[in-house]
XYZ file of C-alpha atoms in Angstrom:
578
model
C -61.621 12.631 4.018
C -59.638 11.009 6.769
C -58.774 14.044 8.760
C -61.995 14.252 10.724
C -61.623 10.461 11.833
C -57.985 11.190 12.875
C -58.788 14.182 14.821
C -61.530 12.080 16.701
C -59.769 9.027 17.475
C -56.006 10.422 17.657
C -56.472 14.090 18.674
C -52.834 14.698 19.439
C -51.200 12.933 16.641
C -49.473 15.315 14.224
C -50.506 15.106 10.574
C -48.480 15.693 7.301
C -49.709 15.740 4.012
C -47.865 13.962 1.233
C -48.198 13.990 -2.546
C -46.806 10.905 -4.111
C -45.700 10.187 -7.823
C -44.290 13.533 -8.410
C -42.667 12.307 -11.663
C -46.024 11.751 -13.108
C -46.064 15.518 -13.768
C -43.288 15.456 -16.498
C -43.491 11.814 -17.448
C -44.815 10.456 -20.819
C -48.112 9.530 -19.675
C -48.651 7.383 -22.878
C -45.580 5.112 -22.015
C -46.635 4.807 -18.356
C -50.059 3.647 -19.376
C -48.704 1.080 -21.644
C -46.509 -0.155 -18.993
C -49.483 -0.424 -16.506
C -51.768 -2.312 -18.774
C -54.004 -4.252 -18.784
C -55.172 -4.289 -15.160
C -54.472 -0.625 -14.230
C -56.619 2.153 -14.839
C -54.917 4.569 -17.360
C -53.546 7.739 -16.052
C -55.110 10.901 -17.391
C -53.453 14.595 -17.499
C -56.360 15.678 -15.469
C -55.625 13.297 -12.740
C -52.353 14.801 -11.836
C -52.491 17.422 -9.185
C -50.552 20.785 -9.288
C -48.469 21.832 -6.497
C -50.772 24.695 -5.886
C -53.620 22.333 -5.236
C -51.580 20.484 -2.558
C -50.601 23.746 -0.803
C -54.132 24.820 -0.798
C -55.411 21.596 0.744
C -52.567 21.853 3.318
C -53.362 25.315 4.304
C -56.941 24.989 4.573
C -56.328 21.953 7.171
C -53.491 23.691 8.711
C -50.970 21.018 8.211
C -47.536 20.945 6.503
C -47.263 19.551 2.857
C -44.445 17.697 1.023
C -44.115 16.056 -2.298
C -42.157 13.011 -3.248
C -41.185 10.681 -5.919
C -39.513 7.322 -5.571
C -38.675 7.310 -9.208
C -36.880 10.485 -8.958
C -35.405 9.954 -5.436
C -36.794 13.291 -4.420
C -38.458 14.089 -0.968
C -38.513 10.733 0.581
C -36.009 11.674 3.293
C -37.540 14.930 3.746
C -40.773 13.374 4.611
C -39.679 11.146 7.323
C -37.303 13.617 8.911
C -40.216 16.316 9.125
C -42.397 13.946 10.433
C -40.051 12.932 13.316
C -39.730 16.619 13.850
C -43.584 16.894 14.042
C -43.924 14.123 16.564
C -41.235 15.347 18.750
C -42.602 18.892 18.873
C -46.165 17.473 19.724
C -44.570 15.909 22.945
C -43.175 19.186 24.165
C -46.195 19.680 26.439
C -45.214 16.598 28.335
C -43.062 17.429 31.543
C -40.580 14.503 30.888
C -39.832 15.865 27.650
C -39.915 19.539 28.235
C -36.212 20.211 28.952
C -35.086 17.767 26.101
C -37.153 18.954 23.266
C -36.446 22.697 23.358
C -33.914 22.658 20.741
C -35.992 20.594 18.285
C -36.921 22.516 15.010
C -40.281 22.629 13.454
C -40.919 20.937 10.180
C -38.787 22.512 7.599
C -39.945 23.846 4.235
C -39.346 21.785 1.057
C -37.746 23.002 -1.967
C -39.733 22.511 -5.227
C -38.518 19.771 -7.431
C -37.060 20.795 -10.817
C -37.805 18.154 -13.324
C -34.813 17.044 -15.520
C -34.171 18.975 -18.694
C -35.712 16.952 -21.546
C -33.200 15.329 -24.113
C -33.161 16.942 -27.593
C -34.769 14.900 -30.351
C -32.315 12.818 -32.465
C -32.277 13.597 -36.149
C -32.851 10.120 -37.778
C -31.717 9.559 -41.503
C -33.772 7.345 -43.468
C -32.599 5.024 -45.970
C -31.939 6.440 -49.342
C -35.034 5.573 -51.317
C -34.971 3.396 -54.693
C -35.725 5.933 -57.488
C -38.679 4.014 -59.114
C -36.336 1.286 -60.588
C -34.370 4.010 -62.758
C -31.000 2.960 -61.564
C -27.831 2.749 -63.949
C -28.855 -0.721 -65.148
C -32.264 0.002 -65.725
C -31.366 3.275 -67.580
C -29.076 1.053 -69.824
C -32.123 -1.221 -70.705
C -34.602 1.889 -71.104
C -32.408 4.455 -72.518
C -34.268 7.690 -71.500
C -32.540 10.851 -72.695
C -29.926 8.781 -74.480
C -27.303 10.892 -76.430
C -25.166 8.380 -78.093
C -26.118 5.467 -80.462
C -23.771 2.578 -81.585
C -24.320 1.479 -85.104
C -23.284 -2.111 -85.644
C -22.451 -3.441 -89.142
C -25.532 -5.960 -88.779
C -27.959 -2.995 -88.574
C -28.621 -3.097 -84.756
C -28.541 0.223 -82.818
C -27.520 0.431 -79.123
C -28.433 3.675 -77.406
C -26.417 4.869 -74.404
C -25.328 7.865 -72.615
C -22.211 9.692 -72.871
C -21.487 10.582 -69.134
C -21.888 6.949 -68.054
C -19.446 5.504 -70.692
C -16.863 8.371 -70.373
C -16.506 8.218 -66.610
C -16.003 4.574 -66.764
C -13.687 4.024 -69.506
C -10.736 6.387 -70.621
C -11.192 5.395 -74.283
C -14.677 6.493 -74.499
C -13.693 9.615 -72.568
C -11.224 10.493 -75.358
C -13.502 9.642 -77.853
C -16.341 11.965 -76.525
C -13.875 14.783 -76.411
C -12.507 14.336 -79.857
C -12.838 17.620 -81.910
C -15.399 17.019 -84.726
C -14.698 18.580 -88.020
C -16.922 19.256 -90.952
C -17.317 16.314 -93.721
C -14.850 17.925 -96.060
C -12.087 17.964 -93.265
C -12.748 14.199 -92.295
C -9.609 12.874 -93.926
C -7.312 14.606 -91.384
C -5.854 12.612 -88.651
C -8.131 13.003 -85.576
C -6.789 14.988 -82.508
C -8.118 15.247 -79.005
C -9.587 18.417 -77.868
C -7.654 20.793 -75.876
C -9.922 22.677 -73.945
C -9.474 26.481 -73.718
C -8.625 28.308 -70.631
C -11.097 31.121 -70.423
C -13.909 29.219 -72.276
C -16.010 26.420 -70.207
C -15.561 23.252 -72.071
C -19.305 22.320 -71.798
C -20.294 25.517 -73.871
C -17.711 24.645 -76.477
C -18.994 20.931 -76.670
C -22.481 22.324 -77.392
C -21.103 24.908 -79.915
C -20.780 22.243 -82.510
C -24.321 21.088 -82.201
C -25.448 24.579 -82.285
C -23.488 25.391 -85.622
C -25.324 22.051 -86.967
C -28.719 23.332 -86.039
C -27.807 26.685 -87.566
C -26.790 25.320 -90.828
C -29.560 22.741 -91.226
C -32.484 24.919 -89.783
C -34.522 24.442 -92.487
C -33.979 20.839 -92.515
C -34.773 20.406 -88.894
C -37.967 22.443 -89.366
C -39.119 20.299 -92.192
C -38.516 17.077 -90.113
C -40.308 18.420 -87.270
C -43.338 19.224 -89.245
C -43.361 15.805 -91.151
C -42.756 13.480 -88.127
C -46.017 11.580 -88.894
C -45.049 11.111 -92.678
C -41.529 9.782 -91.825
C -40.137 12.840 -93.677
C -36.614 14.123 -93.356
C -34.727 10.856 -93.811
C -31.737 11.769 -95.914
C -29.434 9.073 -95.404
C -31.924 6.243 -94.561
C -32.581 4.410 -91.278
C -34.123 7.255 -89.775
C -31.137 9.341 -89.499
C -29.970 12.925 -90.999
C -26.620 13.745 -91.163
C -25.626 17.107 -90.051
C -22.093 17.264 -91.505
C -19.795 17.008 -88.422
C -17.754 13.808 -87.722
C -14.602 12.090 -87.590
C -13.034 8.869 -89.150
C -11.972 6.590 -86.589
C -10.335 3.905 -88.758
C -6.696 4.701 -87.481
C -7.792 5.982 -84.096
C -8.622 2.692 -82.426
C -9.936 -0.939 -82.842
C -13.470 -1.562 -83.064
C -14.340 2.120 -84.124
C -15.059 3.152 -87.731
C -16.460 6.650 -87.614
C -18.107 9.095 -85.577
C -20.584 11.841 -86.303
C -23.587 14.030 -85.093
C -26.919 12.899 -86.720
C -30.518 13.441 -86.187
C -31.733 10.344 -84.711
C -35.194 9.304 -83.820
C -35.349 8.965 -79.743
C -36.132 5.029 -78.895
C -38.583 6.254 -76.279
C -40.271 9.426 -77.207
C -39.704 9.157 -81.243
C -38.775 12.727 -81.248
C -35.932 13.739 -83.525
C -32.960 14.710 -81.598
C -29.198 15.275 -82.383
C -27.177 12.410 -81.223
C -23.705 11.127 -81.565
C -23.630 8.295 -83.789
C -20.611 5.839 -83.627
C -20.186 3.348 -86.593
C -18.676 -0.086 -85.058
C -16.403 -2.344 -86.873
C -17.529 -5.925 -88.035
C -15.607 -7.201 -85.023
C -18.122 -5.899 -82.609
C -21.268 -8.175 -81.865
C -24.465 -6.864 -80.324
C -24.750 -9.266 -77.091
C -20.934 -8.978 -76.171
C -21.102 -5.260 -76.686
C -24.131 -4.867 -74.373
C -22.617 -6.798 -71.859
C -19.339 -4.500 -71.995
C -21.691 -1.439 -72.016
C -23.686 -2.862 -69.005
C -20.395 -3.291 -67.000
C -19.603 0.559 -67.791
C -22.959 1.524 -66.485
C -22.749 -0.594 -63.282
C -19.340 -1.751 -62.588
C -20.814 -5.249 -62.308
C -20.270 -8.288 -64.689
C -22.820 -11.224 -64.841
C -20.719 -14.400 -64.451
C -23.049 -16.577 -65.750
C -22.911 -15.478 -69.270
C -21.729 -18.086 -71.848
C -19.719 -15.618 -74.131
C -17.070 -14.411 -71.602
C -14.420 -15.127 -74.285
C -16.356 -12.744 -76.829
C -16.802 -10.285 -74.053
C -13.095 -10.161 -73.197
C -12.176 -9.688 -76.858
C -14.516 -6.848 -77.207
C -13.470 -5.295 -74.155
C -9.751 -5.474 -75.101
C -10.664 -3.977 -78.473
C -12.591 -1.091 -76.819
C -9.750 -0.639 -74.311
C -11.862 -1.389 -71.250
C -8.988 -3.346 -69.602
C -10.572 -3.946 -66.063
C -13.352 -5.688 -67.595
C -10.818 -7.765 -69.566
C -8.961 -8.504 -66.284
C -12.072 -9.539 -64.622
C -12.992 -12.063 -67.186
C -9.500 -13.389 -67.003
C -9.831 -13.921 -63.188
C -13.052 -15.718 -63.794
C -11.526 -17.990 -66.258
C -8.720 -18.794 -63.928
C -10.992 -19.615 -61.063
C -9.513 -16.131 -59.269
C -13.052 -14.451 -59.135
C -12.081 -13.074 -55.446
C -9.523 -10.521 -57.098
C -12.586 -8.916 -58.840
C -13.591 -7.082 -55.698
C -10.464 -4.949 -55.799
C -11.069 -4.348 -59.490
C -14.774 -3.204 -58.612
C -13.539 -0.805 -55.838
C -11.163 0.830 -58.120
C -13.872 1.127 -60.718
C -16.087 3.072 -58.581
C -13.381 5.205 -57.151
C -12.512 6.173 -60.597
C -15.899 6.838 -61.806
C -16.662 9.135 -58.651
C -13.414 11.134 -59.395
C -14.358 11.595 -63.055
C -18.167 12.505 -62.206
C -16.749 15.331 -59.924
C -14.747 16.615 -62.994
C -17.699 16.302 -65.204
C -19.596 18.309 -62.628
C -17.222 20.966 -61.979
C -16.171 21.541 -65.795
C -19.554 20.720 -67.306
C -18.375 17.780 -69.406
C -21.008 15.938 -71.431
C -23.746 18.099 -69.973
C -27.230 17.808 -71.769
C -29.186 20.178 -69.703
C -28.574 23.633 -67.962
C -30.265 24.941 -64.903
C -30.704 28.579 -64.775
C -30.383 29.764 -61.197
C -30.407 33.115 -59.678
C -26.515 33.608 -59.968
C -25.920 31.870 -63.469
C -26.282 28.578 -65.374
C -25.335 25.259 -63.900
C -24.492 22.555 -66.348
C -25.747 18.909 -65.434
C -26.574 15.693 -66.821
C -30.073 14.092 -67.231
C -28.887 10.554 -67.221
C -27.314 10.938 -63.732
C -30.420 12.965 -62.487
C -33.008 10.422 -63.724
C -30.967 7.482 -62.128
C -31.509 8.931 -58.604
C -34.325 11.232 -58.678
C -38.132 10.412 -59.391
C -38.781 14.266 -59.699
C -36.363 14.336 -62.420
C -37.707 11.246 -63.926
C -41.082 12.882 -64.131
C -39.714 16.047 -65.647
C -37.654 14.376 -68.403
C -39.726 11.773 -69.327
C -43.297 13.195 -69.416
C -44.882 15.779 -71.768
C -43.362 18.883 -69.939
C -41.467 21.378 -71.805
C -38.419 20.410 -70.036
C -38.522 17.145 -71.707
C -37.298 18.629 -75.019
C -35.559 21.641 -74.189
C -31.897 22.202 -72.936
C -32.749 24.874 -70.225
C -34.538 24.386 -67.106
C -35.280 27.457 -64.599
C -35.044 27.018 -61.105
C -35.884 30.492 -59.467
C -35.141 31.114 -55.946
C -31.874 28.872 -55.832
C -28.232 29.617 -55.945
C -25.550 27.676 -57.987
C -23.887 26.545 -54.750
C -27.096 25.144 -53.469
C -27.805 23.168 -56.701
C -24.245 22.043 -56.965
C -24.630 20.376 -53.623
C -28.008 18.685 -54.853
C -26.376 17.462 -57.994
C -23.146 16.158 -56.017
C -25.676 14.132 -53.759
C -27.679 12.810 -56.800
C -24.592 11.983 -58.743
C -22.396 10.470 -56.075
C -24.833 9.450 -53.232
C -23.321 11.611 -50.370
C -23.786 15.089 -48.856
C -20.635 17.252 -48.275
C -21.654 20.612 -47.083
C -19.407 23.883 -47.815
C -18.957 26.892 -46.012
C -20.776 29.141 -48.639
C -24.077 26.663 -48.589
C -26.971 28.132 -47.162
C -28.682 25.255 -45.098
C -32.375 26.620 -45.658
C -32.062 27.291 -48.914
C -30.832 23.628 -49.582
C -33.712 22.488 -47.319
C -36.265 24.177 -49.493
C -34.700 22.756 -52.662
C -34.614 19.287 -51.357
C -38.335 19.461 -50.367
C -39.043 20.676 -53.877
C -37.348 17.701 -55.488
C -38.761 15.349 -52.960
C -35.679 14.049 -51.763
C -36.402 12.926 -48.113
C -33.049 11.660 -47.379
C -31.051 14.773 -48.448
C -33.598 16.803 -46.413
C -32.590 14.794 -43.339
C -29.041 15.116 -44.006
C -29.697 18.969 -44.314
C -31.641 18.884 -41.219
C -28.556 17.224 -39.277
C -26.012 19.800 -40.804
C -28.499 22.805 -39.748
C -28.545 21.398 -36.102
C -24.752 20.715 -36.112
C -24.124 24.343 -37.274
C -26.426 25.783 -34.450
C -24.964 23.554 -31.793
C -21.329 24.694 -32.866
C -22.231 28.292 -32.905
C -23.894 27.737 -29.356
C -20.794 26.369 -28.060
C -18.511 29.063 -29.289
C -20.812 31.468 -27.285
C -22.957 32.891 -30.052
C -26.596 33.996 -29.672
C -28.610 31.549 -31.963
C -32.139 32.306 -30.580
C -32.936 34.405 -33.581
C -31.780 32.015 -35.999
C -33.546 29.283 -34.492
C -36.585 31.185 -34.704
C -35.927 31.530 -38.386
C -35.053 28.019 -38.912
C -38.383 26.875 -37.269
C -40.565 29.167 -39.595
C -38.795 27.768 -42.631
C -38.863 24.094 -41.450
C -42.447 24.040 -40.736
C -43.448 25.729 -43.939
C -41.206 23.221 -46.076
C -42.063 19.701 -44.262
C -38.688 19.621 -42.371
C -40.434 17.844 -39.408
C -37.273 16.895 -37.629
C -35.658 20.218 -37.555
C -39.021 21.694 -36.358
C -39.004 19.434 -33.509
C -35.474 20.440 -32.669
C -36.172 24.060 -32.940
C -39.283 23.802 -30.883
C -37.398 21.753 -28.246
C -34.358 24.739 -28.066
C -37.182 27.410 -27.620
C -39.111 25.227 -25.040
C -35.830 24.819 -22.692
C -34.777 28.618 -23.381
C -38.383 29.891 -23.256
C -37.740 32.759 -20.772
C -34.380 34.225 -22.592
C -36.235 33.760 -26.076
C -39.297 35.429 -24.773
C -37.226 38.236 -23.414
C -35.548 38.998 -26.648
C -38.180 38.208 -29.122
C -41.591 39.048 -27.597
C -43.331 39.944 -30.699
C -42.201 36.787 -32.684
C -43.491 34.604 -29.951
C -46.770 36.640 -29.671
C -47.663 36.101 -33.225
C -46.615 32.319 -33.315
C -49.439 29.815 -34.369
C -51.646 28.444 -32.017
C -50.266 25.086 -32.184
C -46.721 26.380 -31.342
C -48.107 28.299 -28.521
C -49.879 25.390 -26.866
C -46.847 23.430 -27.455
C -44.720 25.884 -25.455
C -47.029 26.000 -22.663
C -47.162 22.046 -22.382
C -43.438 21.611 -22.868
C -41.563 24.560 -21.738
C -38.646 24.087 -19.173
C -38.596 24.880 -16.340
C -42.523 24.375 -16.189
C -44.761 27.041 -15.033
C -45.917 24.950 -12.012
C -42.261 24.925 -10.947
C -41.741 28.665 -11.249
C -44.702 29.444 -9.270
C -43.798 26.993 -6.673
C -40.196 28.154 -6.340
C -41.660 31.698 -6.076
C -43.814 30.565 -3.205
C -40.963 28.627 -1.536
C -38.713 31.645 -1.461
C -41.411 34.000 0.026
C -42.022 31.454 2.794
C -38.458 30.901 3.533
C -37.728 34.729 3.737
C -40.723 35.121 6.137
C -39.415 32.095 8.229
C -35.912 33.626 8.310
C -37.306 36.865 9.464
C -39.192 35.152 12.276
C -36.180 33.281 13.324
C -34.119 36.548 13.321
C -36.667 38.257 15.618
C -36.608 35.346 18.129
C -32.828 35.143 18.015
C -32.576 38.802 18.816
C -35.046 38.422 21.784
C -33.055 35.341 23.306
C -29.765 37.235 22.900
C -30.864 40.196 24.802
C -32.071 38.266 27.903
C -28.912 36.845 28.277
C -26.980 40.006 28.505
C -25.589 40.867 32.062
C -26.759 44.367 32.317
C -29.782 44.153 30.345
C -32.671 46.124 31.424
C -36.090 46.527 30.045
C -37.144 49.612 27.971
C -38.683 52.692 29.681
C -42.023 51.449 28.299
C -41.696 48.128 29.890
C -40.543 49.238 33.395
C -43.411 51.970 33.286
C -45.878 49.342 32.393
C -44.452 47.050 35.130
C -44.712 49.819 37.848
C -48.157 50.634 36.882
């Protein structure tokens, strides 16, 4: 556009073509346009020219071409230095400058600008979601999947869950691990169960109920068929005694007896076998609810009026930490309860780990590819909406003991159970990250899925630092992550392939060839080094070799003319003679 006027009015002025704002080729145009608003015109990807276009225009006009970027601090000095060279060279025809400008070099070639390597995406961990209000406190108020019921002398019933009570109080732990005997043997002194070495304790705990169901099969079938008529009520109050129990009058204060009965579930109204505990007349309903709620949550409502009654029942049931908390409140020393609460949660976490490893108090068994894994419905319901829907609805799993999870290993399921029980993720060497990623997606656990994505990235980076080849593993992770909604891991794998595209393409050409169109377009758009840089680098190397060859030829000619005994070749002498 301007070259004709320059040639017309300044015919001897040298011209240099400069491309500015080189950084826009790799910048985030959306962020740039947001910063330029509202006055500037938005920049479109089609507005940015490639180096090939600049070189073609410069070649057509017969002038040198350079690119600059003030943001990246690239090419600014090259432009001024080479403009000075071009101006000096254009003055060689003047007699005054002829001898002084012999050694001035012509404008040099500019090496292409390599954009900075994009940083890898950061794995963000979302906040643990609240599981539809089904925390421990809500689970106590709405006893879904309850397996123990307290009978008070006044006739009230309080439903609860063994695993919550046993992991919070040693007295209930000992109570629920007592060996129950047939009715005719109840006069014996109760003894605590001593688990066998070869037999898992969770199978032996369920053996009692299995025997009861076998002995009373006809009674259970009759009750199931007559649910609408209220049939099967043998002992009154909707309970059917199965013949297994213990007399607890000499075992501890507050307890009278324990037995396994058929009880109507408070929510589903289905008849289920539960552990029924008959309480002493000392135990009142509201103070007992306060004690049990503390065992569920580790929290004591300080605004309660019956603190002394709560302390009395806590002492009778040997919940000594609650008794100490009430004493601190009465003595105006409530600040000391913080340490008691911390110790409570540490003790509960240790006992939950024990229940998970040994299968204590389990009420559901997940069947996976390499064997059964016992679990606890109350702990699952309190932390997973998927489990709430499965165990609370009309699905078969809500009233059967076994749940099948095909395509899952026991180590993967135990990692999920530990996360749901304790709220943290602790990976183990035998754990398969992709299997856990699939299972966490199936169970709708986005926080665990993000933790698994972070662990997978950490493993890949550790292998890469040790010198291992992770290209094939990244391709496998990308395929699984895209199929199972692991977007953050997908972004990280795409970034790795983009920044190592040439190496991955040489090793796995077939896999990249059959990638999805979206992935291919992403690679073309975000690969590093970009295609335009590779083309420009190849052009620069060719031009530099050609210029080096020309300079070598000129240097040889000048060196020959300076030899003392140099004579022209025969062809040169013959031509001069002629």
